[in-house]
CSV table of C-alpha atoms in Angstrom, one decimal:
chain,number,residue,atom,x,y,z
C,36,MET,CA,-141.6,-86.8,-75.7
C,37,LYS,CA,-140.3,-87.8,-72.6
C,38,ASN,CA,-137.1,-85.4,-73.2
C,39,SER,CA,-139.3,-82.8,-73.6
C,40,VAL,CA,-141.3,-83.1,-70.5
C,41,ARG,CA,-138.4,-83.8,-68.1
C,42,ILE,CA,-136.4,-80.2,-69.5
C,43,THR,CA,-139.6,-78.3,-68.9
C,44,LYS,CA,-140.0,-80.0,-65.6
C,45,VAL,CA,-136.2,-79.1,-64.6
C,46,VAL,CA,-136.8,-75.7,-66.2
C,47,CYS,CA,-140.3,-75.4,-63.8
C,48,LEU,CA,-138.0,-76.7,-60.5
C,49,LEU,CA,-135.3,-73.6,-61.8
C,50,LEU,CA,-138.1,-70.8,-62.1
C,51,LEU,CA,-139.3,-72.0,-58.8
C,52,ALA,CA,-136.3,-72.5,-57.0
C,53,ALA,CA,-135.3,-68.7,-58.6
C,54,LEU,CA,-138.6,-67.5,-57.5
C,55,ILE,CA,-138.0,-68.6,-53.9
C,56,SER,CA,-134.1,-67.5,-54.1
C,57,SER,CA,-135.9,-63.5,-55.1
C,58,SER,CA,-138.7,-63.8,-52.1
C,59,THR,CA,-136.1,-65.4,-49.1
C,60,THR,CA,-133.5,-62.4,-50.2
C,61,HIS,CA,-132.6,-59.8,-47.4
C,62,ALA,CA,-134.5,-57.2,-46.3
C,63,VAL,CA,-133.6,-53.8,-47.2
C,64,THR,CA,-132.0,-51.5,-44.4
C,65,SER,CA,-134.2,-48.5,-44.5
C,66,ALA,CA,-133.6,-44.8,-45.5
C,67,LEU,CA,-133.7,-41.1,-44.2
C,68,GLY,CA,-135.2,-39.7,-47.1
C,69,PHE,CA,-131.9,-37.8,-48.0
C,70,TYR,CA,-129.6,-38.2,-50.1
C,71,TRP,CA,-126.4,-36.5,-51.9
C,72,ASP,CA,-126.5,-34.5,-55.3
C,73,LYS,CA,-123.0,-35.1,-56.2
C,74,THR,CA,-120.8,-37.6,-57.2
C,75,SER,CA,-118.2,-36.7,-54.7
C,76,VAL,CA,-118.3,-35.9,-50.8
C,77,TYR,CA,-115.7,-34.4,-48.8
C,78,CYS,CA,-115.3,-35.7,-45.7
C,79,TYR,CA,-112.7,-33.4,-42.7
C,80,VAL,CA,-111.7,-36.6,-40.3
C,81,LYS,CA,-110.4,-33.6,-37.6
C,82,PRO,CA,-106.5,-34.1,-37.4
C,83,GLU,CA,-106.9,-33.5,-33.5
C,84,ILE,CA,-107.8,-36.9,-33.2
C,85,ARG,CA,-104.5,-38.2,-34.5
C,86,THR,CA,-103.1,-36.3,-31.6
C,87,ARG,CA,-105.8,-37.4,-28.6
C,88,TYR,CA,-106.0,-41.0,-29.8
C,89,GLY,CA,-103.4,-42.4,-32.2
C,90,THR,CA,-102.9,-43.1,-35.6
C,91,ALA,CA,-104.2,-46.1,-36.0
C,92,VAL,CA,-108.0,-44.8,-34.6
C,93,TYR,CA,-107.5,-41.8,-37.2
C,94,ASN,CA,-106.8,-44.4,-40.1
C,95,ALA,CA,-109.7,-47.2,-38.8
C,96,ILE,CA,-111.8,-44.1,-38.6
C,97,ILE,CA,-111.1,-43.7,-42.2
C,98,SER,CA,-111.2,-46.8,-43.0
C,99,GLY,CA,-115.0,-46.9,-42.0
C,100,ILE,CA,-115.7,-43.7,-43.5
C,101,THR,CA,-114.9,-44.7,-47.1
C,102,THR,CA,-116.0,-48.1,-47.3
C,103,TRP,CA,-119.3,-46.8,-48.9
C,104,ASN,CA,-117.4,-46.7,-51.9
C,105,SER,CA,-117.4,-49.7,-52.9
C,106,THR,CA,-121.3,-49.0,-53.5
C,107,GLU,CA,-122.9,-46.3,-55.4
C,108,ALA,CA,-123.1,-43.7,-52.7
C,109,PRO,CA,-121.2,-40.5,-53.6
C,110,ASN,CA,-117.0,-41.0,-53.7
C,111,THR,CA,-115.8,-40.0,-49.9
C,112,VAL,CA,-112.8,-37.8,-50.3
C,113,ILE,CA,-110.6,-37.7,-47.5
C,114,SER,CA,-110.3,-33.7,-47.5
C,115,ASP,CA,-107.5,-31.4,-45.1
C,116,ASP,CA,-109.8,-28.5,-45.9
C,117,TYR,CA,-111.4,-27.4,-42.9
C,118,ILE,CA,-113.2,-25.1,-44.2
C,119,ASN,CA,-115.3,-26.6,-46.9
C,120,TRP,CA,-116.6,-30.3,-46.2
C,121,ASP,CA,-119.4,-32.2,-46.5
C,122,VAL,CA,-118.8,-34.3,-43.4
C,123,LEU,CA,-116.9,-33.7,-40.6
C,124,VAL,CA,-115.9,-36.6,-38.2
C,125,ASP,CA,-115.2,-35.6,-34.7
C,126,MET,CA,-114.3,-37.6,-31.6
C,127,TYR,CA,-114.2,-36.5,-27.9
C,128,GLN,CA,-115.0,-38.1,-24.5
C,129,TYR,CA,-118.7,-37.1,-24.3
C,130,GLY,CA,-118.7,-38.9,-20.6
C,131,GLU,CA,-121.7,-42.1,-20.7
C,132,THR,CA,-124.7,-41.1,-23.2
C,133,GLY,CA,-126.0,-43.9,-24.0
C,134,TRP,CA,-124.7,-43.9,-27.8
C,135,ASP,CA,-121.3,-44.5,-29.4
C,136,ALA,CA,-121.3,-42.1,-32.1
C,137,ILE,CA,-124.7,-40.1,-33.8
C,138,THR,CA,-124.5,-38.0,-36.8
C,139,TYR,CA,-126.2,-34.6,-37.1
C,140,HIS,CA,-128.0,-34.3,-40.3
C,141,TYR,CA,-128.3,-30.8,-42.3
C,142,VAL,CA,-130.2,-30.7,-45.3
C,143,ASP,CA,-132.2,-28.6,-47.0
C,144,PRO,CA,-135.9,-30.1,-46.1
C,145,ASP,CA,-137.4,-28.9,-49.4
C,146,THR,CA,-135.2,-31.0,-51.5
C,147,ASP,CA,-134.5,-33.2,-49.0
C,148,ILE,CA,-130.4,-32.6,-50.7
C,149,SER,CA,-128.0,-33.5,-48.1
C,150,GLU,CA,-126.4,-29.8,-47.1
C,151,SER,CA,-123.5,-31.5,-45.0
C,152,HIS,CA,-123.1,-34.1,-41.9
C,153,GLN,CA,-121.2,-33.9,-39.0
C,154,ILE,CA,-120.4,-37.1,-37.0
C,155,CYS,CA,-119.7,-37.1,-33.5
C,156,ILE,CA,-117.8,-40.5,-31.7
C,157,ASN,CA,-117.9,-40.5,-27.6
C,158,SER,CA,-114.6,-42.4,-27.2
C,159,SER,CA,-116.3,-42.6,-23.0
C,160,GLY,CA,-116.9,-45.3,-21.0
C,161,PRO,CA,-116.5,-49.1,-22.2
C,162,LYS,CA,-115.4,-48.3,-25.2
C,163,ALA,CA,-111.8,-46.7,-23.9
C,164,ASN,CA,-110.6,-49.6,-22.5
C,165,TYR,CA,-110.5,-51.2,-26.4
C,166,LEU,CA,-109.3,-48.0,-28.1
C,167,SER,CA,-106.6,-50.4,-29.6
C,168,ASP,CA,-109.7,-52.3,-31.0
C,169,THR,CA,-109.2,-50.3,-34.3
C,170,GLY,CA,-112.2,-52.9,-35.7
C,171,LEU,CA,-114.6,-50.8,-33.5
C,172,TRP,CA,-113.5,-47.5,-34.6
C,173,LYS,CA,-114.0,-48.4,-38.0
C,174,ALA,CA,-117.4,-50.1,-37.6
C,175,LEU,CA,-118.6,-47.2,-35.9
C,176,ALA,CA,-117.7,-44.9,-38.3
C,177,CYS,CA,-118.9,-47.0,-41.2
C,178,HIS,CA,-122.1,-46.9,-39.1
C,179,GLU,CA,-122.4,-43.4,-39.0
C,180,MET,CA,-121.3,-42.3,-42.9
C,181,GLY,CA,-124.2,-45.0,-43.5
C,182,HIS,CA,-125.9,-42.5,-42.0
C,183,ALA,CA,-124.6,-39.3,-43.6
C,184,HIS,CA,-125.3,-41.1,-46.9
C,185,GLY,CA,-129.1,-41.6,-46.4
C,186,ALA,CA,-129.7,-45.3,-44.7
C,187,GLY,CA,-131.6,-45.7,-41.7
C,188,HIS,CA,-131.1,-48.3,-39.2
C,189,ASN,CA,-131.6,-52.3,-40.1
C,190,THR,CA,-134.2,-53.4,-37.8
C,191,THR,CA,-135.1,-56.7,-39.1
C,192,ASN,CA,-133.8,-60.1,-36.7
C,193,GLY,CA,-131.1,-62.1,-37.2
C,194,GLU,CA,-130.1,-60.1,-40.6
C,195,SER,CA,-126.4,-58.3,-41.0
C,196,SER,CA,-126.1,-55.1,-41.0
C,197,ILE,CA,-123.3,-52.5,-40.2
C,198,LEU,CA,-126.5,-49.6,-39.6
C,199,LYS,CA,-128.1,-51.6,-36.6
C,200,PRO,CA,-129.1,-49.3,-33.7
C,201,TYR,CA,-127.2,-50.7,-31.1
C,202,THR,CA,-123.3,-51.2,-31.7
C,203,GLU,CA,-123.1,-54.0,-29.5
C,204,ASP,CA,-125.5,-55.7,-32.2
C,205,TYR,CA,-122.8,-55.1,-35.4
C,206,TYR,CA,-119.8,-54.6,-33.8
C,207,ASP,CA,-119.2,-56.1,-30.0
C,208,TYR,CA,-116.2,-55.5,-28.7
C,209,VAL,CA,-116.4,-57.0,-25.5
C,210,ASP,CA,-117.8,-60.3,-26.5
C,211,GLY,CA,-116.4,-60.4,-29.7
C,212,TYR,CA,-118.8,-61.5,-32.1
C,213,PRO,CA,-120.3,-59.9,-34.4
C,214,HIS,CA,-117.7,-58.0,-35.7
C,215,ILE,CA,-119.0,-56.5,-38.7
C,216,THR,CA,-116.7,-53.2,-39.9
C,217,VAL,CA,-118.4,-53.2,-43.6
C,218,PRO,CA,-121.7,-52.5,-45.4
C,219,GLN,CA,-123.5,-55.7,-45.2
C,220,PRO,CA,-125.8,-56.7,-48.6
C,221,PRO,CA,-129.0,-54.8,-47.2
C,222,ASP,CA,-127.2,-51.7,-46.4
C,223,ILE,CA,-125.7,-51.5,-49.9
C,224,THR,CA,-129.1,-52.5,-51.4
C,225,CYS,CA,-130.3,-49.5,-49.1
C,226,ILE,CA,-127.3,-47.2,-50.7
C,227,ASN,CA,-127.5,-48.6,-53.9
C,228,GLY,CA,-131.5,-47.5,-53.9
C,229,ILE,CA,-131.1,-44.1,-52.8
C,230,TYR,CA,-128.2,-43.6,-55.7
F,216,MET,CA,-104.8,14.3,-44.2
F,217,LYS,CA,-101.3,12.4,-43.1
F,218,LYS,CA,-103.1,11.4,-40.0
F,219,SER,CA,-106.5,10.7,-41.7
F,220,ALA,CA,-104.3,8.5,-43.7
F,221,SER,CA,-101.7,6.4,-40.6
F,222,ILE,CA,-105.6,6.3,-39.0
F,223,LEU,CA,-107.3,4.8,-41.9
F,224,SER,CA,-104.1,1.8,-42.3
F,225,ALA,CA,-103.9,1.3,-38.8
F,226,GLY,CA,-108.1,0.2,-39.0
F,227,ILE,CA,-107.2,-1.6,-41.8
F,228,ILE,CA,-104.3,-3.4,-40.1
F,229,VAL,CA,-106.2,-4.4,-37.5
F,230,LEU,CA,-109.3,-5.6,-39.3
F,231,ALA,CA,-106.5,-8.0,-40.9
F,232,PHE,CA,-104.8,-9.0,-37.7
F,233,VAL,CA,-108.5,-10.0,-36.6
F,234,LEU,CA,-109.2,-11.7,-39.8
F,235,ILE,CA,-106.2,-14.2,-39.7
F,236,LEU,CA,-106.9,-14.7,-35.9
F,237,ARG,CA,-111.0,-15.6,-36.6
F,238,SER,CA,-108.7,-17.9,-39.4
F,239,ALA,CA,-106.2,-19.3,-37.6
F,240,PHE,CA,-108.9,-20.1,-34.4
F,241,SER,CA,-111.6,-20.9,-36.2
F,242,LEU,CA,-111.0,-24.7,-36.8
F,243,THR,CA,-114.0,-25.8,-38.4
F,244,LYS,CA,-117.3,-24.0,-39.9
F,245,GLU,CA,-120.3,-24.5,-38.3
F,246,PRO,CA,-123.2,-25.2,-40.9
F,247,GLU,CA,-125.8,-22.6,-40.9
F,248,ASP,CA,-128.8,-24.8,-42.5
F,249,THR,CA,-130.8,-26.0,-39.9
F,250,VAL,CA,-130.4,-29.7,-38.2
F,251,VAL,CA,-133.5,-32.0,-39.7
F,252,GLY,CA,-132.4,-35.2,-38.0
F,253,VAL,CA,-129.6,-36.7,-35.5
F,254,SER,CA,-128.9,-40.4,-35.8
F,255,ALA,CA,-127.1,-42.9,-33.4
F,256,SER,CA,-125.4,-45.5,-32.6
F,257,TRP,CA,-126.6,-46.5,-29.3
F,258,SER,CA,-124.9,-48.7,-27.3
F,259,LYS,CA,-126.8,-51.5,-26.3
F,260,GLY,CA,-130.4,-52.8,-27.0
F,261,TYR,CA,-132.8,-55.6,-25.2
F,262,ASP,CA,-135.0,-57.8,-26.8
F,263,THR,CA,-137.5,-57.9,-24.0
F,264,VAL,CA,-139.0,-55.7,-21.4
F,265,GLU,CA,-137.9,-58.5,-18.8
F,266,GLN,CA,-134.2,-58.5,-19.5
F,267,MET,CA,-134.2,-54.2,-19.5
F,268,GLU,CA,-135.8,-54.8,-16.0
F,269,GLU,CA,-133.2,-57.3,-14.6
F,270,ALA,CA,-130.5,-54.9,-16.2
F,271,SER,CA,-131.9,-51.7,-14.8
F,272,ASP,CA,-130.0,-50.0,-11.9
F,273,ILE,CA,-133.5,-48.6,-10.7
F,274,ILE,CA,-137.0,-48.7,-12.1
F,275,ILE,CA,-139.1,-45.2,-11.0
F,276,SER,CA,-141.7,-43.0,-11.3
F,277,GLY,CA,-140.6,-39.6,-11.3
F,278,ARG,CA,-141.3,-35.9,-12.6
F,279,ILE,CA,-138.9,-33.3,-13.2
F,280,LYS,CA,-138.3,-30.8,-10.6
F,281,HIS,CA,-135.6,-28.9,-12.3
F,282,SER,CA,-133.5,-29.2,-15.8
F,283,GLU,CA,-130.4,-28.1,-16.5
F,284,PRO,CA,-128.0,-27.2,-19.4
F,285,GLU,CA,-124.7,-29.1,-20.1
F,286,VAL,CA,-121.7,-28.1,-22.4
F,287,ARG,CA,-119.7,-31.1,-22.9
F,288,GLU,CA,-117.2,-30.0,-25.6
F,289,ASN,CA,-119.4,-29.2,-29.2
F,290,LEU,CA,-122.6,-31.0,-27.9
F,291,VAL,CA,-125.4,-29.5,-25.5
F,292,PHE,CA,-126.5,-32.1,-22.6
F,293,THR,CA,-129.5,-31.5,-20.6
F,294,MET,CA,-129.0,-33.1,-16.3
F,295,ASN,CA,-132.6,-33.6,-15.7
F,296,HIS,CA,-133.0,-33.2,-11.3
F,297,ILE,CA,-135.9,-35.3,-11.6
F,298,GLU,CA,-138.0,-36.4,-8.0
F,299,VAL,CA,-138.7,-40.2,-7.4
F,300,LEU,CA,-142.7,-40.8,-6.6
F,301,SER,CA,-142.3,-44.2,-6.4
F,302,VAL,CA,-139.8,-46.8,-6.3
F,303,HIS,CA,-140.2,-50.7,-8.5
F,304,LYS,CA,-136.5,-51.1,-7.9
F,305,GLY,CA,-133.5,-49.9,-6.7
F,306,SER,CA,-132.4,-50.0,-2.8
F,307,ASN,CA,-130.6,-47.0,-2.3
F,308,ILE,CA,-133.4,-45.2,-3.5
F,309,SER,CA,-136.6,-43.4,-2.2
F,310,VAL,CA,-139.4,-41.7,-2.3
F,311,GLY,CA,-139.0,-38.2,-2.7
F,312,ASP,CA,-135.3,-38.6,-3.4
F,313,THR,CA,-134.1,-36.5,-6.5
F,314,ILE,CA,-131.8,-37.9,-9.3
F,315,LYS,CA,-129.6,-37.2,-11.8
F,316,LEU,CA,-130.5,-38.4,-15.8
F,317,LEU,CA,-128.4,-36.8,-18.8
F,318,GLN,CA,-129.9,-36.2,-21.6
F,319,THR,CA,-128.6,-36.0,-25.2
F,320,GLY,CA,-130.1,-32.7,-26.6
F,321,GLY,CA,-130.7,-29.0,-25.1
F,322,THR,CA,-130.3,-25.5,-25.3
F,323,PHE,CA,-126.5,-23.8,-24.2
F,324,LYS,CA,-125.9,-20.0,-25.1
F,325,GLY,CA,-128.7,-19.4,-27.8
F,326,LYS,CA,-126.4,-23.1,-29.0
F,327,THR,CA,-128.7,-26.0,-29.5
F,328,THR,CA,-128.4,-29.5,-30.0
F,329,VAL,CA,-131.0,-31.5,-31.1
F,330,ALA,CA,-133.0,-33.9,-29.3
F,331,PHE,CA,-133.3,-37.6,-30.6
F,332,SER,CA,-136.7,-37.9,-32.4
F,333,GLU,CA,-136.0,-41.1,-30.9
F,334,ILE,CA,-136.2,-39.7,-27.5
F,335,PRO,CA,-137.0,-36.6,-27.3
F,336,LEU,CA,-136.0,-34.7,-24.2
F,337,LEU,CA,-138.6,-34.9,-20.9
F,338,GLN,CA,-141.0,-32.2,-20.0
F,339,GLU,CA,-141.9,-30.5,-17.0
F,340,GLU,CA,-145.4,-31.6,-15.2
F,341,VAL,CA,-145.3,-35.5,-17.3
F,342,GLU,CA,-144.6,-38.4,-14.6
F,343,TYR,CA,-142.3,-41.0,-16.6
F,344,LEU,CA,-142.1,-44.5,-15.5
F,345,LEU,CA,-138.4,-44.7,-15.7
F,346,PHE,CA,-136.2,-47.8,-16.7
F,347,LEU,CA,-132.4,-46.5,-15.4
F,348,TYR,CA,-128.9,-47.3,-15.0
F,349,LYS,CA,-126.3,-45.5,-13.5
F,350,SER,CA,-122.7,-43.7,-15.2
F,351,PRO,CA,-120.2,-45.4,-13.9
F,352,ALA,CA,-117.5,-43.6,-12.3
F,353,ASP,CA,-115.9,-41.2,-14.8
F,354,LYS,CA,-112.6,-38.6,-13.9
F,355,LEU,CA,-114.6,-36.2,-16.0
F,356,TYR,CA,-118.1,-35.8,-15.2
F,357,GLU,CA,-120.0,-36.6,-12.1
F,358,GLU,CA,-122.1,-39.9,-11.4
F,359,TYR,CA,-125.8,-39.7,-12.6
F,360,TYR,CA,-128.1,-42.0,-14.4
F,361,LEU,CA,-129.1,-42.5,-18.5
F,362,ILE,CA,-132.4,-44.5,-19.6
F,363,MET,CA,-131.7,-48.1,-20.5
F,364,GLY,CA,-131.6,-48.8,-24.3
F,365,GLY,CA,-131.0,-45.4,-25.7
F,366,PHE,CA,-135.0,-45.1,-25.9
F,367,GLN,CA,-136.3,-47.9,-24.9
F,368,GLY,CA,-136.5,-47.3,-21.1
F,369,VAL,CA,-138.6,-44.4,-20.8
F,370,ALA,CA,-143.1,-44.2,-20.7
F,371,SER,CA,-144.9,-41.1,-20.0
F,372,LYS,CA,-148.3,-41.5,-17.2
F,373,THR,CA,-151.4,-40.4,-20.1
F,374,MET,CA,-154.5,-38.9,-18.8
F,375,GLU,CA,-155.7,-42.5,-18.4
F,376,GLY,CA,-153.3,-43.1,-15.4
F,377,SER,CA,-151.5,-46.3,-17.8
F,378,TYR,CA,-148.0,-45.4,-19.1
F,379,GLN,CA,-147.1,-45.6,-23.0
F,380,ALA,CA,-144.0,-45.7,-25.0
F,381,LEU,CA,-142.6,-41.9,-25.2
F,382,SER,CA,-142.0,-43.1,-29.3
F,383,SER,CA,-142.7,-45.3,-31.7
F,384,ALA,CA,-139.1,-46.7,-31.5
F,385,ASN,CA,-140.0,-48.1,-28.5
F,386,SER,CA,-144.2,-49.5,-28.9
F,387,LYS,CA,-143.2,-52.3,-30.6
F,388,PHE,CA,-140.7,-53.6,-27.8
F,389,ILE,CA,-143.2,-53.0,-25.2
F,390,GLU,CA,-145.8,-54.7,-27.1
F,391,ASP,CA,-143.3,-57.7,-27.5
F,392,SER,CA,-143.4,-58.1,-23.4
F,393,ALA,CA,-147.2,-56.4,-22.7
F,394,ASP,CA,-147.9,-58.8,-19.8
F,395,ARG,CA,-144.5,-57.7,-17.9
F,396,PHE,CA,-144.3,-54.0,-18.8
F,397,ALA,CA,-148.5,-54.0,-17.6
F,398,ALA,CA,-147.6,-56.0,-14.6
F,399,ILE,CA,-144.6,-53.0,-13.4
F,400,THR,CA,-146.5,-49.9,-14.5
F,401,THR,CA,-149.2,-51.6,-12.3
F,402,GLN,CA,-147.4,-52.0,-9.4
F,403,THR,CA,-145.7,-48.5,-9.5
F,404,ASN,CA,-148.9,-47.2,-9.8
F,405,LYS,CA,-149.8,-48.7,-6.5
F,406,ALA,CA,-146.8,-48.1,-5.2
F,407,GLU,CA,-147.5,-44.0,-5.6
F,408,LYS,CA,-151.6,-44.7,-4.4
F,409,GLU,CA,-149.6,-45.8,-1.5
F,410,VAL,CA,-147.6,-43.0,-0.9
F,411,LEU,CA,-150.2,-40.8,-1.3
F,412,GLN,CA,-152.5,-42.4,1.2
């Protein structure tokens, strides 16, 4: 009888722990409301990036773009087809603009299905002194590709995410922390919820 | 007959040549669909209005005198020329000065770059409270100002004379430092009145 009471207590404690654990899990990064209706997306990273900024930067961008392949998002294939791409990545010196990278979303407004996305990375400003910090370019590419897959910004205080609105909140290239370059649990939850 | 055939052949050759050139110089396709949104990774944000106030180079109220599009690579920007109506912070700026403020988005010769939903292009006739920083020296571009925190440092004046966040993305940030924001707007309004008197 005592044993069964003990077992019941243990089971109750385990259930309580599970309940607390589930209620304190990370919040979900917001979604933008559109999605890909395909299993693979073709990404054209402009080869001029390699010419202008070097192979290390070019490869870092590709690495950031494809980090989402570990999630349920469509598989990103790096393509050299400059006509038939789903995602185009370009990088220029736009001057100081207040942003480090942007993504333009071309979406069918009737179905919310993505047509294509255009990512523009800005190499101007303080970042120009951190060209050799390949983590920065990987992080920016990963952030923007998250948007292209339909993820919005994560504004939950204290939560680790590649989709924080401000670059310094996921990759602080000046002060060295944080140094996030890949999707974090709230980002993955968001993407897996979309796909 | 021979003449018309040779003209036709020449036409085909020219057409083929044009098509080859076009494909060679057209590096990428331009999406024809409508842009439904723009997302950004903003450079730097602030937790409170106090922090933003501290980091701002100038804080002014002002109104657009005129704006002009500016093409940078594949994007269109808008350079706003803003008349300063009052100065809350900034020693080298005076009422009546004109400052340049850059925003992403605009239209130039039929090419449009959509502005962010968080920070739409500023409108003429509207008075704004602006927390600004000066662009760092750049070999490619002249100096100009930018809005602090991407979209955080701008509020528009209402009919009642108070300032409110330009976008919903900004409102919580201002609510969190409501007292300081109210103090700045009160001082700004007072300074404007003094100038008018």
